[in-house]
Every structure is written in C-alpha cells, then in structure tokens.
Amino acid sequence: QVQLVESGGGLVQPGGSVRLSCAGSGRTFSNDAMGWFRQAPGKEREFVAAIRWDGNTYYTDSVKGRFTISRDNAKNTVYLQMNSLKPEDTAVYWCAANKGNLRLTTTATYDYWGQGTQVTVSS
C-alpha cells in the first residue's frame, strides 16, 4: 500500500518556524516530483512548493525566500522548512507525489497524496 504521511504541523507564533515532513512508503519516490499544497478555510487548495527528481525546486511567489523544500531519497522523505511564518500561512498542508514530473503546480497531475497536517500561525 502506497502511503504519504505528513508530520510536523501545529501552532506557531508569527515570525516563527516549523518543518513539515512527508514520509513515503510502499514504493520509492526518488524518481517522482514531490509537492506541497495547502488549503486555508474558505479557499481552494493551492500550490506551495515542489521539487523535481533532479532537485530543481519551485515555489509560489508568496513563500519565496521563506520556505524551502528538500528531499532525502534515502529516507523516502520530503521536507518543507517554513520560516518567517505569517497568519496567512495558516492552512492544512498536504504533500503529494507526481510520477511524471509534469505540471507541478496543478493538483490534478499528482498521483499520491498524504492525509494533511494543520499549521496554525497565531499569537
């Protein structure tokens, strides 16, 4: 059974940091692009960041310079380091795997999804 399991969410103060992890099992994800998406209350799910099989990274404009996506293929795990957090970063965050490494900002091209983890930025 293929699974992606996110961890690391929680409550953090504005300006703080948190690192999300996404551990894969059931298959190797080293040849996949891995992405992070988020959905805030009342909004649609949106692209946050992605990392291709070759290590190239992509970010939505609102997180550039604050978030960093990385991967450890030996651990079948992808990370999202989130710094300088803002209240508007509050959302459920999902990781996902894209076997084709295509159209990385689009949810429809991702083949596997985690269950999501809540990140709340509030004082």
C-alpha positions as a Markdown table, in Angstrom:
| # | Residue | x | y | z |
|---|---|---|---|---|
| 1 | Gln | 0.0 | 0.0 | 0.0 |
| 2 | Val | 1.4 | 3.3 | -1.1 |
| 3 | Gln | 1.3 | 6.0 | 1.6 |
| 4 | Leu | 2.5 | 9.5 | 2.2 |
| 5 | Val | 2.3 | 10.6 | 5.8 |
| 6 | Glu | 2.9 | 14.2 | 6.9 |
| 7 | Ser | 4.0 | 15.3 | 10.3 |
| 8 | Gly | 5.3 | 18.5 | 12.0 |
| 9 | Gly | 2.3 | 20.7 | 11.9 |
| 10 | Gly | 1.0 | 22.6 | 14.9 |
| 11 | Leu | 0.6 | 26.0 | 16.4 |
| 12 | Val | 3.4 | 28.5 | 15.8 |
| 13 | Gln | 3.7 | 32.2 | 16.5 |
| 14 | Pro | 4.0 | 34.8 | 13.7 |
| 15 | Gly | 7.6 | 35.0 | 12.7 |
| 16 | Gly | 8.3 | 31.5 | 13.9 |
| 17 | Ser | 9.4 | 28.4 | 12.0 |
| 18 | Val | 8.2 | 24.9 | 11.5 |
| 19 | Arg | 9.4 | 22.0 | 9.5 |
| 20 | Leu | 7.0 | 19.6 | 7.8 |
| 21 | Ser | 8.0 | 16.1 | 6.9 |
| 22 | Cys | 6.4 | 13.7 | 4.5 |
| 23 | Ala | 7.4 | 10.1 | 4.7 |
| 24 | Gly | 6.6 | 7.8 | 1.8 |
| 25 | Ser | 6.1 | 4.1 | 2.0 |
| 26 | Gly | 5.0 | 1.3 | -0.4 |
| 27 | Arg | 7.2 | 2.4 | -3.3 |
| 28 | Thr | 10.2 | 4.6 | -3.9 |
| 29 | Phe | 9.5 | 8.2 | -4.7 |
| 30 | Ser | 13.1 | 9.2 | -5.8 |
| 31 | Asn | 12.0 | 9.5 | -9.5 |
| 32 | Asp | 8.9 | 11.5 | -8.7 |
| 33 | Ala | 8.4 | 15.2 | -8.3 |
| 34 | Met | 7.2 | 15.9 | -4.8 |
| 35 | Gly | 5.0 | 18.8 | -4.0 |
| 36 | Trp | 3.4 | 20.7 | -1.1 |
| 37 | Phe | 0.0 | 22.2 | -1.3 |
| 38 | Arg | -2.2 | 24.0 | 1.2 |
| 39 | Gln | -5.8 | 25.0 | 1.8 |
| 40 | Ala | -6.9 | 27.7 | 4.1 |
| 41 | Pro | -10.5 | 27.9 | 5.3 |
| 42 | Gly | -12.9 | 29.1 | 2.6 |
| 43 | Lys | -10.2 | 28.9 | -0.1 |
| 44 | Glu | -9.2 | 26.5 | -2.7 |
| 45 | Arg | -6.2 | 24.2 | -2.4 |
| 46 | Glu | -3.1 | 26.0 | -3.7 |
| 47 | Phe | 0.4 | 25.0 | -4.8 |
| 48 | Val | 3.2 | 25.9 | -2.3 |
| 49 | Ala | 6.4 | 24.3 | -3.5 |
| 50 | Ala | 7.7 | 21.4 | -5.5 |
| 51 | Ile | 11.0 | 19.5 | -6.0 |
| 52 | Arg | 11.7 | 17.5 | -9.1 |
| 53 | Trp | 13.5 | 14.2 | -9.3 |
| 54 | Asp | 16.7 | 16.2 | -10.2 |
| 55 | Gly | 16.5 | 18.5 | -7.3 |
| 56 | Asn | 15.1 | 21.6 | -9.1 |
| 57 | Thr | 12.7 | 23.5 | -6.9 |
| 58 | Tyr | 9.7 | 25.7 | -7.5 |
| 59 | Tyr | 7.8 | 28.0 | -5.2 |
| 60 | Thr | 4.7 | 30.1 | -5.2 |
| 61 | Asp | 5.5 | 33.8 | -5.0 |
| 62 | Ser | 4.1 | 34.3 | -1.5 |
| 63 | Val | 6.6 | 31.8 | 0.1 |
| 64 | Lys | 9.7 | 32.5 | -1.9 |
| 65 | Gly | 12.6 | 33.4 | 0.4 |
| 66 | Arg | 10.7 | 32.0 | 3.4 |
| 67 | Phe | 10.0 | 28.3 | 2.6 |
| 68 | Thr | 12.5 | 25.7 | 1.5 |
| 69 | Ile | 11.6 | 22.3 | 0.0 |
| 70 | Ser | 14.1 | 19.5 | 0.2 |
| 71 | Arg | 14.2 | 15.7 | -0.1 |
| 72 | Asp | 16.1 | 12.8 | 1.3 |
| 73 | Asn | 15.7 | 9.9 | -1.1 |
| 74 | Ala | 17.5 | 7.5 | 1.2 |
| 75 | Lys | 14.7 | 8.1 | 3.7 |
| 76 | Asn | 12.0 | 8.4 | 1.0 |
| 77 | Thr | 11.1 | 11.7 | 2.7 |
| 78 | Val | 10.4 | 15.3 | 1.6 |
| 79 | Tyr | 10.6 | 18.3 | 3.8 |
| 80 | Leu | 9.2 | 21.8 | 3.9 |
| 81 | Gln | 11.1 | 24.2 | 6.1 |
| 82 | Met | 8.8 | 27.2 | 6.8 |
| 83 | Asn | 10.4 | 30.4 | 8.2 |
| 84 | Ser | 9.1 | 33.8 | 9.0 |
| 85 | Leu | 5.6 | 32.5 | 9.2 |
| 86 | Lys | 2.6 | 34.8 | 8.8 |
| 87 | Pro | -1.0 | 34.3 | 9.9 |
| 88 | Glu | -1.9 | 33.9 | 6.2 |
| 89 | Asp | 0.2 | 30.8 | 6.1 |
| 90 | Thr | -2.4 | 29.1 | 8.3 |
| 91 | Ala | -3.8 | 26.1 | 6.4 |
| 92 | Val | -3.9 | 22.4 | 6.1 |
| 93 | Tyr | -0.7 | 21.3 | 4.3 |
| 94 | Trp | -0.5 | 18.2 | 2.1 |
| 95 | Cys | 2.4 | 16.6 | 0.4 |
| 96 | Ala | 1.9 | 14.8 | -2.9 |
| 97 | Ala | 3.9 | 12.7 | -5.4 |
| 98 | Asn | 3.9 | 13.4 | -9.2 |
| 99 | Lys | 5.2 | 10.4 | -11.1 |
| 100 | Gly | 5.6 | 12.3 | -14.4 |
| 101 | Asn | 7.3 | 15.4 | -13.0 |
| 102 | Leu | 4.8 | 17.4 | -15.1 |
| 103 | Arg | 2.7 | 20.5 | -14.4 |
| 104 | Leu | 4.0 | 20.7 | -10.8 |
| 105 | Thr | 1.6 | 23.5 | -9.7 |
| 106 | Thr | -1.5 | 21.6 | -10.6 |
| 107 | Thr | -3.2 | 19.2 | -8.2 |
| 108 | Ala | -4.6 | 17.0 | -11.0 |
| 109 | Thr | -1.2 | 15.8 | -12.1 |
| 110 | Tyr | -0.2 | 14.4 | -8.6 |
| 111 | Asp | -0.7 | 10.7 | -8.2 |
| 112 | Tyr | -0.5 | 10.2 | -4.4 |
| 113 | Trp | -1.5 | 12.4 | -1.5 |
| 114 | Gly | -0.9 | 12.4 | 2.2 |
| 115 | Gln | -3.7 | 13.0 | 4.7 |
| 116 | Gly | -2.7 | 16.6 | 5.5 |
| 117 | Thr | -1.3 | 18.4 | 8.6 |
| 118 | Gln | -2.6 | 21.6 | 10.1 |
| 119 | Val | -0.4 | 24.6 | 10.5 |
| 120 | Thr | -1.8 | 27.5 | 12.5 |
| 121 | Val | 0.1 | 30.7 | 12.8 |
| 122 | Ser | -1.2 | 32.8 | 15.6 |
| 123 | Ser | -0.1 | 34.7 | 18.7 |
